[in-house]
Each structure stands twice: as C-alpha cells, then as structure tokens.
Short mmCIF file of C-alpha atoms in Angstrom, two decimals:
data_model
loop_
_atom_site.label_atom_id
_atom_site.label_comp_id
_atom_site.label_asym_id
_atom_site.label_seq_id
_atom_site.Cartn_x
_atom_site.Cartn_y
_atom_site.Cartn_z
CA MET A 1 8.73 -38.79 -10.81
CA PHE A 2 7.41 -36.40 -8.12
CA GLN A 3 9.72 -33.64 -9.34
CA ALA A 4 8.55 -34.24 -12.91
CA LEU A 5 4.90 -33.99 -11.80
CA THR A 6 5.66 -30.76 -9.97
CA ASN A 7 7.42 -29.26 -12.99
CA ALA A 8 4.46 -30.22 -15.18
CA SER A 9 2.05 -28.66 -12.68
CA VAL A 10 4.06 -25.43 -12.54
CA ARG A 11 4.28 -25.22 -16.37
CA MET A 12 0.57 -25.86 -16.76
CA VAL A 13 -0.41 -23.16 -14.29
CA GLN A 14 2.04 -20.64 -15.72
CA ARG A 15 0.55 -21.24 -19.16
CA TYR A 16 -3.16 -21.36 -18.45
CA LEU A 17 -3.96 -19.63 -15.08
CA PRO A 18 -4.95 -15.99 -15.71
CA ASP A 19 -4.47 -13.12 -13.31
CA ALA A 20 -6.39 -13.49 -10.03
CA PHE A 21 -8.87 -10.82 -11.12
CA LEU A 22 -9.59 -12.59 -14.37
CA PHE A 23 -9.96 -15.85 -12.47
CA ALA A 24 -12.77 -14.26 -10.45
CA VAL A 25 -14.35 -12.93 -13.67
CA ILE A 26 -14.22 -16.36 -15.33
CA LEU A 27 -15.78 -17.99 -12.24
CA THR A 28 -18.55 -15.36 -12.54
CA PHE A 29 -19.25 -16.45 -16.13
CA ILE A 30 -19.24 -20.17 -15.17
CA VAL A 31 -21.67 -19.75 -12.29
CA PHE A 32 -23.89 -17.44 -14.37
CA ALA A 33 -24.19 -20.00 -17.14
CA ALA A 34 -24.59 -22.96 -14.68
CA GLY A 35 -27.48 -21.23 -12.92
CA ILE A 36 -29.29 -20.92 -16.25
CA VAL A 37 -28.52 -24.44 -17.55
CA VAL A 38 -28.67 -26.49 -14.33
CA ASN A 39 -31.29 -24.67 -12.26
CA GLY A 40 -33.35 -23.13 -15.01
CA LYS A 41 -32.98 -19.49 -13.96
CA SER A 42 -33.33 -16.72 -16.46
CA PRO A 43 -30.37 -14.50 -17.40
CA LEU A 44 -32.14 -11.54 -15.80
CA GLU A 45 -32.62 -13.48 -12.54
CA MET A 46 -28.91 -14.42 -12.48
CA VAL A 47 -27.94 -10.80 -13.03
CA SER A 48 -30.23 -9.84 -10.15
CA PHE A 49 -28.71 -12.47 -7.85
CA TRP A 50 -25.23 -11.28 -8.79
CA GLY A 51 -26.01 -7.59 -8.16
CA ASP A 52 -27.80 -8.29 -4.86
CA GLY A 53 -24.79 -10.17 -3.60
CA PHE A 54 -22.06 -7.90 -5.06
CA TRP A 55 -21.57 -5.81 -1.90
CA GLY A 56 -22.23 -8.64 0.55
CA LEU A 57 -18.56 -8.84 1.63
CA LEU A 58 -17.91 -5.19 2.27
CA SER A 59 -17.34 -5.53 6.01
CA PHE A 60 -15.20 -8.66 5.48
CA THR A 61 -13.22 -6.86 2.75
CA MET A 62 -12.40 -4.07 5.22
CA GLN A 63 -11.38 -6.67 7.81
CA MET A 64 -8.97 -8.27 5.31
CA VAL A 65 -7.54 -4.89 4.35
CA LEU A 66 -6.96 -4.09 8.02
CA ILE A 67 -5.38 -7.43 8.85
CA LEU A 68 -3.00 -7.04 5.91
CA VAL A 69 -2.15 -3.38 6.50
CA THR A 70 -1.74 -3.60 10.28
CA GLY A 71 0.28 -6.80 10.04
CA HIS A 72 2.54 -5.32 7.41
CA THR A 73 2.95 -2.14 9.48
CA LEU A 74 3.79 -4.13 12.61
CA ALA A 75 6.39 -6.15 10.74
CA GLU A 76 8.20 -2.94 9.80
CA THR A 77 8.99 -2.14 13.46
CA ASP A 78 12.53 -2.76 14.61
CA ILE A 79 11.64 -5.44 17.19
CA CYS A 80 9.56 -7.42 14.71
CA LYS A 81 12.27 -7.23 12.13
CA LYS A 82 14.71 -8.66 14.69
CA GLY A 83 12.26 -11.42 15.57
CA LEU A 84 11.76 -12.41 11.92
CA ARG A 85 15.54 -12.38 11.42
CA ALA A 86 16.01 -14.64 14.42
CA VAL A 87 13.56 -17.20 13.08
CA ALA A 88 14.91 -16.82 9.56
CA SER A 89 18.42 -17.54 10.81
CA MET A 90 17.34 -21.11 11.54
CA ALA A 91 16.97 -21.69 7.77
CA GLN A 92 20.57 -21.90 6.57
CA THR A 93 19.89 -23.89 3.36
CA PRO A 94 17.14 -23.75 0.71
CA GLY A 95 15.75 -27.09 1.89
CA ARG A 96 15.55 -26.01 5.51
CA ALA A 97 13.97 -22.72 4.44
CA ILE A 98 11.09 -24.55 2.73
CA VAL A 99 10.52 -26.87 5.67
CA LEU A 100 10.69 -24.07 8.25
CA VAL A 101 8.25 -21.77 6.42
CA THR A 102 5.75 -24.59 5.88
CA LEU A 103 5.85 -25.68 9.51
CA VAL A 104 5.54 -22.14 10.89
CA SER A 105 2.64 -21.52 8.46
CA CYS A 106 0.82 -24.62 9.59
CA ILE A 107 1.21 -23.81 13.29
CA ALA A 108 0.35 -20.11 12.91
CA ASN A 109 -2.74 -20.82 10.79
CA TRP A 110 -3.89 -23.49 13.22
CA ILE A 111 -3.84 -20.85 15.94
CA ASN A 112 -5.53 -18.13 13.83
CA TRP A 113 -5.74 -17.92 10.07
CA GLY A 114 -5.55 -14.11 9.86
CA PHE A 115 -2.41 -14.13 11.98
CA GLY A 116 -1.02 -17.10 10.09
CA LEU A 117 -1.39 -15.62 6.61
CA VAL A 118 0.48 -12.41 7.52
CA VAL A 119 3.22 -13.98 9.68
CA SER A 120 4.08 -16.74 7.24
CA ALA A 121 4.26 -14.37 4.25
CA LEU A 122 6.53 -11.95 6.15
CA LEU A 123 8.73 -14.80 7.32
CA ALA A 124 9.04 -16.10 3.74
CA ARG A 125 10.14 -12.68 2.54
CA GLU A 126 12.67 -12.36 5.33
CA ILE A 127 14.14 -15.82 4.68
CA ALA A 128 14.36 -15.08 0.94
CA LYS A 129 16.63 -12.10 1.70
CA ARG A 130 19.03 -14.23 3.66
CA VAL A 131 19.10 -17.72 2.17
CA GLU A 132 20.79 -17.86 -1.20
CA LYS A 133 19.44 -20.02 -3.98
CA VAL A 134 16.03 -20.76 -2.39
CA ASP A 135 13.22 -20.71 -4.93
CA TYR A 136 11.07 -17.72 -3.99
CA ARG A 137 7.94 -19.05 -5.67
CA LEU A 138 7.99 -22.30 -3.72
CA LEU A 139 8.89 -20.44 -0.53
CA VAL A 140 5.81 -18.25 -0.81
CA ALA A 141 3.67 -21.20 -1.84
CA SER A 142 4.84 -22.97 1.29
CA ALA A 143 3.91 -19.93 3.35
CA TYR A 144 0.40 -20.07 1.91
CA GLY A 145 0.15 -23.89 2.02
CA GLY A 146 -0.14 -24.04 5.80
CA PHE A 147 -3.47 -22.21 5.49
CA VAL A 148 -5.03 -25.58 4.67
CA VAL A 149 -5.22 -26.49 8.37
CA TRP A 150 -7.03 -23.35 9.51
CA HIS A 151 -10.57 -24.80 9.63
CA GLY A 152 -9.35 -27.65 11.80
CA GLY A 153 -7.74 -25.17 14.18
CA LEU A 154 -8.63 -22.88 17.06
CA ALA A 155 -10.35 -20.30 14.84
CA GLY A 156 -12.36 -22.76 12.73
CA SER A 157 -15.70 -21.06 12.09
CA VAL A 158 -17.82 -24.23 11.64
CA PRO A 159 -16.73 -26.04 14.85
CA LEU A 160 -17.03 -22.79 16.82
CA THR A 161 -20.45 -22.13 15.37
CA VAL A 162 -21.92 -25.55 16.25
CA ALA A 163 -20.43 -25.23 19.75
CA THR A 164 -22.34 -22.00 20.33
CA GLU A 165 -25.82 -22.08 21.88
CA LYS A 166 -28.68 -20.87 19.70
CA HIS A 167 -26.84 -21.45 16.45
CA SER A 168 -29.03 -21.71 13.34
CA LEU A 169 -29.22 -25.57 13.32
CA GLU A 170 -29.44 -26.23 17.05
CA ASP A 171 -32.88 -27.73 16.62
CA VAL A 172 -31.45 -30.30 14.18
CA ILE A 173 -28.05 -31.20 15.68
CA GLY A 174 -28.00 -29.59 19.12
CA VAL A 175 -24.84 -28.00 20.50
CA ILE A 176 -21.67 -29.94 19.58
CA PRO A 177 -18.74 -29.32 21.91
CA THR A 178 -15.32 -28.70 20.40
CA SER A 179 -14.07 -31.92 22.04
CA GLU A 180 -16.07 -33.69 19.31
CA THR A 181 -14.93 -31.47 16.44
CA MET A 182 -11.61 -29.59 16.46
CA PHE A 183 -10.24 -31.62 19.40
CA SER A 184 -11.52 -35.00 18.22
CA ALA A 185 -9.01 -37.84 17.53
CA MET A 186 -9.90 -37.72 13.85
CA ASN A 187 -9.30 -33.97 13.47
CA LEU A 188 -6.09 -33.92 15.49
CA THR A 189 -4.76 -36.86 13.51
CA ILE A 190 -5.44 -35.06 10.23
CA VAL A 191 -3.83 -31.85 11.47
CA ILE A 192 -0.72 -33.61 12.79
CA ALA A 193 -0.38 -35.70 9.61
CA ILE A 194 -0.48 -32.58 7.44
CA MET A 195 2.05 -30.77 9.68
CA VAL A 196 4.44 -33.69 9.36
CA ILE A 197 3.95 -34.60 5.69
CA LEU A 198 3.40 -31.23 4.01
CA PRO A 199 6.86 -29.77 4.93
CA LEU A 200 8.53 -32.90 3.52
CA VAL A 201 6.41 -32.77 0.35
CA ASN A 202 7.28 -29.10 -0.19
CA ARG A 203 10.97 -29.91 0.30
CA LEU A 204 10.70 -32.52 -2.40
CA MET A 205 9.25 -29.92 -4.80
CA LEU A 206 12.38 -27.72 -4.54
CA PRO A 207 13.49 -27.24 -8.18
CA ALA A 208 16.96 -28.02 -9.42
CA GLU A 209 19.31 -25.13 -8.71
CA LYS A 210 19.42 -24.06 -12.37
CA ASP A 211 15.62 -23.73 -12.44
CA ARG A 212 15.13 -21.73 -9.29
CA ILE A 213 13.83 -18.17 -9.27
CA VAL A 214 15.38 -16.30 -6.34
CA PHE A 215 14.17 -13.18 -4.52
CA LYS A 216 15.16 -9.91 -6.15
CA GLY A 217 12.93 -7.49 -4.21
CA ALA A 218 13.64 -3.80 -4.23
CA ASP A 219 14.16 -3.89 -0.48
CA LEU A 220 16.79 -6.63 -0.51
CA GLY A 221 19.32 -5.84 2.17
CA ARG A 222 17.46 -2.75 3.25
CA GLU A 223 17.71 -2.31 6.97
CA GLU A 224 15.87 0.94 7.57
CA THR A 225 13.23 2.99 5.87
CA ALA A 226 13.72 6.69 6.19
CA ALA A 227 10.72 8.50 7.53
CA SER A 228 9.16 10.81 5.00
CA ALA A 229 9.03 14.42 5.87
CA ASP A 230 8.16 17.71 4.22
CA PRO A 231 11.55 19.41 3.66
CA THR A 232 9.90 22.82 3.91
CA ALA A 233 8.22 22.07 7.28
CA ASP A 234 9.34 23.91 10.39
CA VAL A 235 10.72 21.14 12.63
CA ASN A 236 10.04 23.26 15.69
CA SER A 237 6.37 23.90 14.86
CA PRO A 238 3.71 22.43 17.17
CA ALA A 239 2.31 20.30 14.33
CA VAL A 240 5.65 18.62 13.53
CA LYS A 241 6.40 18.14 17.19
CA MET A 242 3.09 16.37 17.70
CA GLU A 243 3.80 14.13 14.69
CA ASN A 244 7.08 13.09 16.26
CA SER A 245 5.84 12.79 19.82
CA ARG A 246 6.26 9.46 21.52
CA VAL A 247 3.91 10.56 24.28
CA ILE A 248 0.94 10.64 21.91
CA SER A 249 1.70 7.20 20.55
CA TYR A 250 2.14 5.70 23.96
CA LEU A 251 -1.07 7.27 25.36
CA ILE A 252 -3.29 6.06 22.52
CA SER A 253 -1.61 2.63 22.61
CA ALA A 254 -2.38 2.39 26.30
CA ILE A 255 -6.13 2.75 25.56
CA GLY A 256 -5.91 -0.10 23.04
CA PHE A 257 -3.95 -2.35 25.34
CA VAL A 258 -6.36 -1.81 28.23
CA TYR A 259 -9.22 -2.84 25.96
CA LEU A 260 -7.36 -5.95 24.80
CA ILE A 261 -6.54 -7.02 28.34
CA SER A 262 -10.18 -6.59 29.42
CA TYR A 263 -11.34 -8.57 26.37
CA PHE A 264 -9.08 -11.52 27.12
CA VAL A 265 -9.94 -11.46 30.81
CA GLU A 266 -13.65 -11.57 30.02
CA LYS A 267 -13.65 -13.96 27.01
CA GLY A 268 -10.43 -15.94 27.30
CA PHE A 269 -8.00 -16.44 24.42
CA LYS A 270 -10.69 -16.14 21.78
CA LEU A 271 -9.17 -14.62 18.61
CA ASN A 272 -11.10 -13.24 15.68
CA LEU A 273 -10.21 -10.90 12.83
CA ASP A 274 -11.24 -7.77 14.70
CA ILE A 275 -9.13 -8.59 17.78
CA VAL A 276 -6.09 -9.62 15.73
CA SER A 277 -6.32 -6.40 13.71
CA LEU A 278 -6.73 -4.34 16.87
CA ALA A 279 -3.68 -5.98 18.48
CA PHE A 280 -1.59 -5.48 15.30
CA LEU A 281 -2.71 -1.83 15.08
CA PHE A 282 -1.84 -0.74 18.60
CA LEU A 283 1.31 -2.77 18.76
CA GLY A 284 2.38 -1.03 15.56
CA ILE A 285 1.61 2.43 16.94
CA PHE A 286 3.47 1.64 20.16
CA LEU A 287 6.53 0.00 18.60
CA HIS A 288 7.00 2.57 15.82
CA GLY A 289 7.34 5.13 18.58
CA THR A 290 6.00 8.23 16.85
CA PRO A 291 2.83 8.93 14.80
CA ARG A 292 4.98 10.01 11.84
CA LYS A 293 6.86 6.73 11.60
CA PHE A 294 3.67 4.75 12.05
CA LEU A 295 1.83 6.69 9.28
CA ASP A 296 4.74 6.30 6.88
CA ALA A 297 4.72 2.55 7.39
CA MET A 298 0.93 2.47 6.97
CA GLY A 299 1.21 4.40 3.74
CA GLU A 300 3.53 1.76 2.28
CA ALA A 301 1.32 -1.07 3.50
CA ILE A 302 -1.84 0.33 1.93
CA LYS A 303 -0.30 -0.18 -1.50
CA THR A 304 -0.59 -3.93 -1.12
CA THR A 305 -4.36 -4.02 -0.76
CA THR A 306 -5.43 -3.36 -4.35
CA GLY A 307 -6.26 -6.98 -5.20
CA ILE A 308 -8.47 -7.43 -2.14
CA VAL A 309 -10.46 -4.25 -2.74
CA VAL A 310 -11.08 -4.98 -6.41
CA GLN A 311 -11.71 -8.72 -6.35
CA PHE A 312 -13.69 -9.45 -3.17
CA PRO A 313 -16.91 -7.81 -4.45
CA PHE A 314 -16.81 -10.13 -7.49
CA TYR A 315 -16.62 -13.16 -5.21
CA ALA A 316 -19.54 -11.75 -3.21
CA GLY A 317 -21.48 -11.61 -6.49
CA ILE A 318 -20.55 -15.25 -7.22
CA ILE A 319 -21.72 -16.28 -3.73
CA GLY A 320 -24.97 -14.45 -4.32
CA MET A 321 -25.59 -16.37 -7.57
CA MET A 322 -24.55 -19.71 -6.08
CA THR A 323 -26.94 -19.45 -3.11
CA ALA A 324 -29.96 -17.60 -4.57
CA SER A 325 -30.07 -19.70 -7.71
CA GLY A 326 -29.98 -22.98 -5.77
CA LEU A 327 -26.88 -24.10 -7.62
CA ALA A 328 -24.93 -24.74 -4.38
CA ALA A 329 -27.81 -26.84 -3.08
CA SER A 330 -27.96 -28.79 -6.34
CA ILE A 331 -24.27 -29.73 -6.06
CA SER A 332 -24.72 -30.89 -2.48
CA GLN A 333 -27.82 -32.91 -3.37
CA TRP A 334 -25.96 -34.72 -6.14
CA PHE A 335 -23.27 -35.91 -3.69
CA ILE A 336 -25.98 -36.95 -1.26
CA SER A 337 -27.61 -39.13 -3.97
CA ILE A 338 -24.50 -41.27 -4.33
CA SER A 339 -23.62 -41.52 -0.65
CA THR A 340 -23.87 -44.35 1.88
CA PRO A 341 -23.49 -44.04 5.69
CA THR A 342 -19.81 -44.97 5.26
CA THR A 343 -19.01 -42.61 2.41
CA PHE A 344 -21.28 -39.67 3.38
CA PRO A 345 -18.65 -37.76 5.39
CA LEU A 346 -16.09 -38.26 2.60
CA PHE A 347 -18.47 -37.10 -0.14
CA THR A 348 -19.50 -34.14 2.07
CA PHE A 349 -15.84 -33.22 2.23
CA TRP A 350 -15.42 -33.47 -1.56
CA SER A 351 -18.64 -31.52 -2.25
CA ALA A 352 -17.55 -28.83 0.20
CA GLY A 353 -14.21 -28.63 -1.57
CA LEU A 354 -15.94 -28.14 -4.92
CA LEU A 355 -18.33 -25.52 -3.56
CA ASN A 356 -15.49 -23.64 -1.90
CA VAL A 357 -13.97 -22.81 -5.26
CA PHE A 358 -17.05 -20.70 -5.89
CA VAL A 359 -18.03 -19.82 -2.32
CA PRO A 360 -14.71 -19.16 -0.60
CA SER A 361 -16.07 -18.36 2.84
CA GLY A 362 -16.26 -20.57 5.90
CA GLY A 363 -19.43 -18.93 7.20
CA GLY A 364 -20.96 -18.94 3.71
CA GLN A 365 -20.06 -22.60 3.23
CA TRP A 366 -21.84 -23.58 6.48
CA ALA A 367 -24.89 -21.47 5.60
CA VAL A 368 -25.20 -23.24 2.25
CA GLN A 369 -24.35 -26.83 3.17
CA GLY A 370 -25.23 -27.16 6.83
CA PRO A 371 -29.06 -27.10 6.39
CA ILE A 372 -28.74 -29.66 3.59
CA MET A 373 -26.19 -32.10 4.98
CA MET A 374 -27.14 -32.24 8.63
CA PRO A 375 -30.72 -33.63 8.26
CA VAL A 376 -29.31 -36.28 5.89
CA ALA A 377 -26.65 -37.17 8.50
CA THR A 378 -29.47 -37.73 10.98
CA GLU A 379 -31.33 -40.00 8.58
CA LEU A 380 -28.18 -42.05 7.82
CA GLY A 381 -27.10 -42.26 11.44
CA VAL A 382 -23.81 -40.48 10.74
CA SER A 383 -22.11 -38.34 13.41
CA HIS A 384 -23.10 -34.68 13.15
CA ALA A 385 -19.69 -33.67 14.47
CA LYS A 386 -17.95 -35.66 11.72
CA VAL A 387 -20.10 -34.16 8.98
CA ALA A 388 -19.56 -30.65 10.37
CA MET A 389 -15.80 -31.17 10.18
CA ALA A 390 -16.17 -32.59 6.66
CA ILE A 391 -17.72 -29.28 5.60
CA ALA A 392 -15.04 -27.39 7.51
CA TRP A 393 -12.13 -29.35 5.90
CA GLY A 394 -13.67 -29.10 2.41
CA ASP A 395 -13.83 -25.32 2.87
CA ALA A 396 -10.15 -25.19 3.86
CA TRP A 397 -8.83 -27.77 1.38
CA THR A 398 -9.51 -26.06 -1.97
CA ASN A 399 -8.30 -22.73 -0.68
CA LEU A 400 -4.98 -24.05 -1.90
CA ILE A 401 -6.09 -23.36 -5.49
CA GLN A 402 -8.40 -20.41 -4.78
CA PRO A 403 -6.61 -17.02 -5.25
CA PHE A 404 -9.23 -15.37 -3.04
CA TRP A 405 -7.37 -16.28 0.14
CA ALA A 406 -3.89 -16.11 -1.40
CA LEU A 407 -4.21 -12.36 -2.13
CA PRO A 408 -2.85 -11.13 1.23
CA VAL A 409 0.14 -13.41 0.96
CA LEU A 410 0.76 -12.54 -2.70
CA ALA A 411 0.49 -8.85 -1.89
CA LEU A 412 3.10 -9.06 0.85
CA ALA A 413 5.37 -11.22 -1.27
CA GLY A 414 5.05 -9.19 -4.46
CA LEU A 415 4.05 -12.21 -6.59
CA GLY A 416 1.07 -13.20 -8.76
CA ALA A 417 -1.21 -16.19 -8.39
CA ARG A 418 0.31 -18.12 -11.25
CA ASP A 419 3.71 -17.90 -9.55
CA ILE A 420 2.64 -20.18 -6.70
CA MET A 421 -0.45 -22.13 -7.83
CA GLY A 422 1.51 -24.88 -9.60
CA TYR A 423 3.06 -25.86 -6.28
CA CYS A 424 -0.27 -25.36 -4.48
CA LEU A 425 -1.93 -27.79 -6.90
CA MET A 426 0.50 -30.50 -5.82
CA MET A 427 -0.23 -29.68 -2.15
CA LEU A 428 -3.94 -29.98 -2.97
CA PHE A 429 -3.54 -33.63 -4.08
CA VAL A 430 -1.39 -34.59 -1.11
CA THR A 431 -3.53 -32.94 1.58
CA GLY A 432 -6.71 -34.16 -0.14
CA ALA A 433 -5.46 -37.74 0.18
CA ILE A 434 -4.57 -37.25 3.87
CA ILE A 435 -7.93 -35.69 4.77
CA SER A 436 -9.94 -38.24 2.75
CA LEU A 437 -8.11 -41.07 4.47
CA GLY A 438 -8.88 -39.50 7.83
CA PHE A 439 -12.61 -39.51 7.12
CA LEU A 440 -12.51 -43.14 6.00
CA LEU A 441 -10.46 -44.43 8.92
CA PHE A 442 -12.38 -42.76 11.80
#
C-alpha cells in the first residue's frame, strides 16, 4: 500500500507541478488575490507591496549563490572527490544508497543547513555514478529530505535568536537558553525520531527495478576535468605563470585560514552562511592548487545558479505582500481562534507550515509569527520555548514541498522540482506526523 501511495504521489506531481519558476509565479498570483479578498487591500496596494519587497532578498540571494558555487568548486578538488568516493563506497546496493544519503543529509543539515544542502547533493551524485540500478530521483529527494531537521539543529535561526540578548521580543518572552529549545528533550526526541524513521521510509519508497530512472549524467565515469587554456597563449609569459602559480594560491588561502581560525577562537564553533562560504572558498583555492584550476572549476559551478538568481526575487515579492497586507497575520490569528492551551503549540506548528509555503525564510517566519504567537502563549500559560520551536519546525517542515530551498540541490543534481517532489510529499506526511506527535506528547 505504501508503494502504491508513493507511485500515486509521484504521478500526481509529475502531471500537475509546474517548473519551479512557474510555481513561484503561481504563488504570486494566489497571494495577490488573497490580499484583496481576505484583507480588503486594493490591487494597486498589492502591487506596491510586491514591488517594495521584490529586492528584499538580494543579500541572501548572493549568499545562496556563493554557498552553491563555492561548495561545488570545493567538491571538484581531488581530495574531496576521494572523500565522497570513500563515503559512497559504503552504499553497495540501491537500498543502502537511499538509507546512507538520507542519514548523511539529516546529520549534515542538523549541523548547518548550508553545508548540509551542498554535501548531501554532491554525495547523491557520487553514489549515483557507482551504484547501479538506484533510482536517481529518489536518491536526490533523499538528499534534500534531511533538510527538514535544520531548524531543530545547531544553526536554527529561531532558537538562536531567542537565546540572544536584546532580540526583538525580549520584553515579551525574555532570553530563552538553547537548553530549552534546540537541546530540549522534546526537540531532541523529534530530531532522533526523524533520523531513524526517515531513512527507512525512503527505503520503502524505492521503486520496482523496472520503474527506476538511473543516473545518466554527462560526467558519468569522468575522473578529471582538463583545465581550460588559451592554445595561443605563451606558456612562459608572466601572466600564464601567475595563473598557474601555487604560491599565489597558498598565500591568499593563508589569509583566509588565519581569519577563520581567529573567528572560531573568538566566537566558538558558530557557523553561518558567510563563514561556511568563506571556508569553502579558501579551501577550494588551496586544494585546487593554482588560480587557473580554481577559476575553471568556478566557471562550471556558476552555471548551476540560474534558478536561484531568477526565482528568489519573486519569493521576496511574495513575502512583501504576505507581511505588508496583513495576510500572514490573518492566517496566524485564525489558528489562534481555534486553539486551547493543549493544542496551541500544535496549531502554531501547522500555521507556520502553511505560512512557510509563501514565506520560505526562517527569519521572515519569526518576524511575522513571533509577535503574534508569543503574547498569546503568555495568556494561555504555554511555554514560550515550545511555541518558538513550533514556529521553527513549521518553517522547516513544509520546505519539503517548497522548491525555493530545493534549488541548490536540484542545480547540483541536474534535475527539476517535479522529479523529486512526489517523494518529498510522502516525506512531508511522515515527518509531519512525527513532529505533531512530539508537540502533543511533551
């Protein structure tokens, strides 16, 4: 029965889910109309909200481009290729491949989501080259599926925000230590349950051998990429010598490494997108050996960023409409109206999941829901820490069916959203049940 449901989910998504760009456009139309119908805004006001927000994610877009490009470039170094091969060698059958990729994805995303997205996608691609008859769509979906645990992990933006002095809601909820949020018994139980159950669920979704779509990438079996060079260039010229100088690469890498060491000494093992990108960048420069090899690898990696550059501004426009029109607040208020002290954290989680489809940003989610949900939690006598984690988990949960966050993985894998979302929909139901149960039991 489970396999039949999976097949039905895959067929439905293949038939009805448009390209990721069109998905963003359709969401724009939905939010535009909802703001007019539900919140009584005029069409001109909605256009203004959309335009004002359109470039609101520019810095974040650049961060995502860099995390993708520098991660891809680092993976093309010889030592990283060997490391990926070593891990991939543990997956000797299609079933083991699915389980391994899911587990690695969960662990890596729990540590840091930017790191996890890139590493799991690259591992999936490497395994697909070496394990015959593994379904590539499910393998990539499994690599992305582990992303669901990120907001319960070490880089979770909501628990880290409320643990920081002078955060925006300190007057309402105070400072909540991470021992009550990401390291609470409830959160750790949910994380562990997902890490145990999700790999098994993904293994059960493996299609029959006759229905599998295997990896047929252009780089299958490729071991080395020849460095590009101008055939007319004088190899003895100072310019070409500098391009192929290891000394230059090592000197500039040393500056980056010194900064990274001083950062970790001063702030501890506190990862963020900027630090992960910086580490990937200078490791890539160092391990490629010469500027020429590094630049060639970067040139190939840049080609995978089209979806991010084009689509993220449209999501910024959607966020602008959701927040400025009051539509996000209206959705939260409706869930509040049907809540009791017992069900409030659960309904907060569900409402956060719904909002995340339109506002796929952890920081944005907290900015929208935190000021609404936290005063209500105080009135109902519900733990602020628990409600904060409900918002965090809701934000992470529906990322499974939101192409916004899948774009880096899809770019590295060479697939489209509809190739993996049928499997991700099944993961959504399973993880949703696990998380919901966690909020009811604790």
